[in-house]
Each structure stands twice: as structure tokens, then as C-alpha cells.
CSV table of C-alpha atoms in Angstrom, one decimal:
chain,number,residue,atom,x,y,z
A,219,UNK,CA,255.9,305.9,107.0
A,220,UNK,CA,258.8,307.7,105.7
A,221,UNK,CA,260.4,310.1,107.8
A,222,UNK,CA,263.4,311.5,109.3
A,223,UNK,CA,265.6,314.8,109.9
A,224,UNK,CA,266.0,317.8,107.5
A,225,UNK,CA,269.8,318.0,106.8
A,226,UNK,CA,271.5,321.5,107.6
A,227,UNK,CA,271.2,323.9,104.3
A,228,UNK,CA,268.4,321.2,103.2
A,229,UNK,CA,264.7,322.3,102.0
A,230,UNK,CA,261.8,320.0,103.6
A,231,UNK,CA,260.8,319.2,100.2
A,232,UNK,CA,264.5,318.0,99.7
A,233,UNK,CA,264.4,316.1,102.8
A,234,UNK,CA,260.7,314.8,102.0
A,235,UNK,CA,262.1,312.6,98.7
A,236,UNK,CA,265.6,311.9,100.0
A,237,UNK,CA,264.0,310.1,103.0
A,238,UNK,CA,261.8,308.1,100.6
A,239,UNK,CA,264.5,307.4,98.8
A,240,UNK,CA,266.2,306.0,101.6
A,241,UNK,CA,264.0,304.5,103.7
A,242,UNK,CA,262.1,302.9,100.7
A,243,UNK,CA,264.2,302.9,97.3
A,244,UNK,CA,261.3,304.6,95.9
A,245,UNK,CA,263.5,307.8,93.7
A,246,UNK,CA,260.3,308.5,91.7
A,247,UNK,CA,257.9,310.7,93.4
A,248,UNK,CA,255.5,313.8,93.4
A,249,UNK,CA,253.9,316.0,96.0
A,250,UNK,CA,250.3,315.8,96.1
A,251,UNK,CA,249.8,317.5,99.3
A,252,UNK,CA,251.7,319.0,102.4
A,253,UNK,CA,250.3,318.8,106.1
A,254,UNK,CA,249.4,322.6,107.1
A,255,UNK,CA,251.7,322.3,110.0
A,256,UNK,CA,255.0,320.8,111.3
A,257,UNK,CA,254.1,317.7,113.0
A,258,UNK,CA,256.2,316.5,116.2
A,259,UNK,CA,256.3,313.7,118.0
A,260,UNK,CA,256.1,313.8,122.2
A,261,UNK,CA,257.9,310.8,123.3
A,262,UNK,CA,257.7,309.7,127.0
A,263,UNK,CA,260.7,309.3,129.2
A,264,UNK,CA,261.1,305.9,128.5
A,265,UNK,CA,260.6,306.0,124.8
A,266,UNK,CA,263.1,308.4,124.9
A,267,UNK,CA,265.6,305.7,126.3
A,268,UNK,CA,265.1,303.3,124.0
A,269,UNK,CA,265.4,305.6,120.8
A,270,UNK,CA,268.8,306.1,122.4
A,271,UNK,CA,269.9,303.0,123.2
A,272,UNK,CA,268.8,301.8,119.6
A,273,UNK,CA,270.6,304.5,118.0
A,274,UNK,CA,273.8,304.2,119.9
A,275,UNK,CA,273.7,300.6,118.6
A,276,UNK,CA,273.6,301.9,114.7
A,277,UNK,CA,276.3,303.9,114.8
A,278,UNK,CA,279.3,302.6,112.1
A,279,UNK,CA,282.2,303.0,114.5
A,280,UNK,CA,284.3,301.9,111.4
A,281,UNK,CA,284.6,304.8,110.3
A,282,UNK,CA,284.7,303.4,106.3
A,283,UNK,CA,281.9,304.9,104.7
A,284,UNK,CA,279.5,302.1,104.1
A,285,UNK,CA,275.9,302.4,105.0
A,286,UNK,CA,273.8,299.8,107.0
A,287,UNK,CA,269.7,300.0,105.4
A,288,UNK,CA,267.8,302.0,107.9
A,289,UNK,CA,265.0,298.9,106.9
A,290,UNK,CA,265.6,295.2,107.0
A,291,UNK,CA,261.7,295.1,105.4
A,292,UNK,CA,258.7,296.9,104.6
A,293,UNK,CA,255.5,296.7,103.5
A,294,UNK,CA,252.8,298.1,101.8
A,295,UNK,CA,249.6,298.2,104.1
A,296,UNK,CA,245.9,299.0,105.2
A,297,UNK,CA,245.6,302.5,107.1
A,298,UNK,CA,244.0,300.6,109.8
A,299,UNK,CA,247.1,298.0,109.9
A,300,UNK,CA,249.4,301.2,109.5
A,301,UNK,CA,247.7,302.3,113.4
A,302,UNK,CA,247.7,298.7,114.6
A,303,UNK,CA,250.8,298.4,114.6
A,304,UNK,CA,252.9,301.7,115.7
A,305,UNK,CA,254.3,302.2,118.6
A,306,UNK,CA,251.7,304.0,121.1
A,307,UNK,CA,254.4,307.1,121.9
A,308,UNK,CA,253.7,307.7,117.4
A,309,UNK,CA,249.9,306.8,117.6
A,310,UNK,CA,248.9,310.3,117.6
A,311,UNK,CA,250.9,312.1,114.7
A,312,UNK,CA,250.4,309.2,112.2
A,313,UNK,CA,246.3,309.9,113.2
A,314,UNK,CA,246.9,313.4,112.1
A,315,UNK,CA,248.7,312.1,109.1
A,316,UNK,CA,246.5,309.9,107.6
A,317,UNK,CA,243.5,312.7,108.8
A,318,UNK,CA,245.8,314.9,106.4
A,319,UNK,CA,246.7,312.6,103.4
A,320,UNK,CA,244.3,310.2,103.3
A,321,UNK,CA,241.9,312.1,100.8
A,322,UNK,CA,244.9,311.6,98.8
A,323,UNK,CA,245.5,308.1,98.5
């Protein structure tokens, strides 16, 4: 699933399509529902650590503007694939997610 920071000075809604965008090359969207509260992840130490480590290993160090895809692939997929296959330390807030949205799909 989509998802990622809100930029400083950025609206969620913003944030919401430019992630998509993004993560997905989708640029043509609508809003057909919002959660009715800010969901969070709570990652475990050693989830934590590995986050790190893979984001220290993404940073450009070049310095010359070029992007690397946050994706090498995606997929469309089944809800039930969609919680076979996350990470246990995500488990819970893409439950509540597709408990939110799923009316909607």
C-alpha cells in the first residue's frame, strides 16, 4: 500500500496523491474515503534497525539530483495476499486499513 511522510508546508491530501504518484505512477486519483484517525505504526526494536540500515543504504550520496524508484515491482492483489505477505511489525495497521477501506473497493 501506498504510503510515506507528509512534506513540511504539505496537506495530507497532498501527500495522499503525491505518494501514489510516486510509489505507483498512478497520477489519476480520487478520494473516496479517509480513515477517522491517524494510523501509526509500532515497530519493535529490531524492526527499527533494519528500517535504518535499509534507508542508510538509499541515500544518493551523489549529490546529482537523480531519483532511484522507491519500487523495483508491484502488484495488484487479494486483501487476503495483501496480509500474507506484510511484514508482522505492519500486520496490524494494514488490518485497520482494509477494516476502513475495504467497503470501498
Amino acid at each position: 500500500m501506498p504510503q510515506g511522510g507528509i512534506e513540511d508546508g504539505e496537506d495530507p491530501k497532498t501527500a495522499a496523491f503525491r505518494e501514489l504518484r510516486e510509489e505507483t505512477g498512478v497520477s489519476s486519483a480520487e478520494i473516496l474515503a479517509e480513515a477517522p484517525y491517524w494510523l501509526t505504526y509500532n515497530f519493535q526494536p529490531e524492526a527499527r534497525e533494519r528500517l535504518k540500515n535499509h534507508w542508510e543504504e538509499e541515500i544518493n550520496l551523489l549529490g546529482d539530483g537523480t531519483d532511484k524508484p522507491e519500487f523495483g515491482k508491484w502488484s495488484w492483489m487479494s486483501l487476503e495476499q495483501v496480509l500474507e505477505l506484510v511484514e508482522d511489525s505492519r500486520k496490524p495497521v494494514y488490518e485497520e486499513v482494509l477494516s476502513f477501506f475495504s467497503p470501498h473497493l
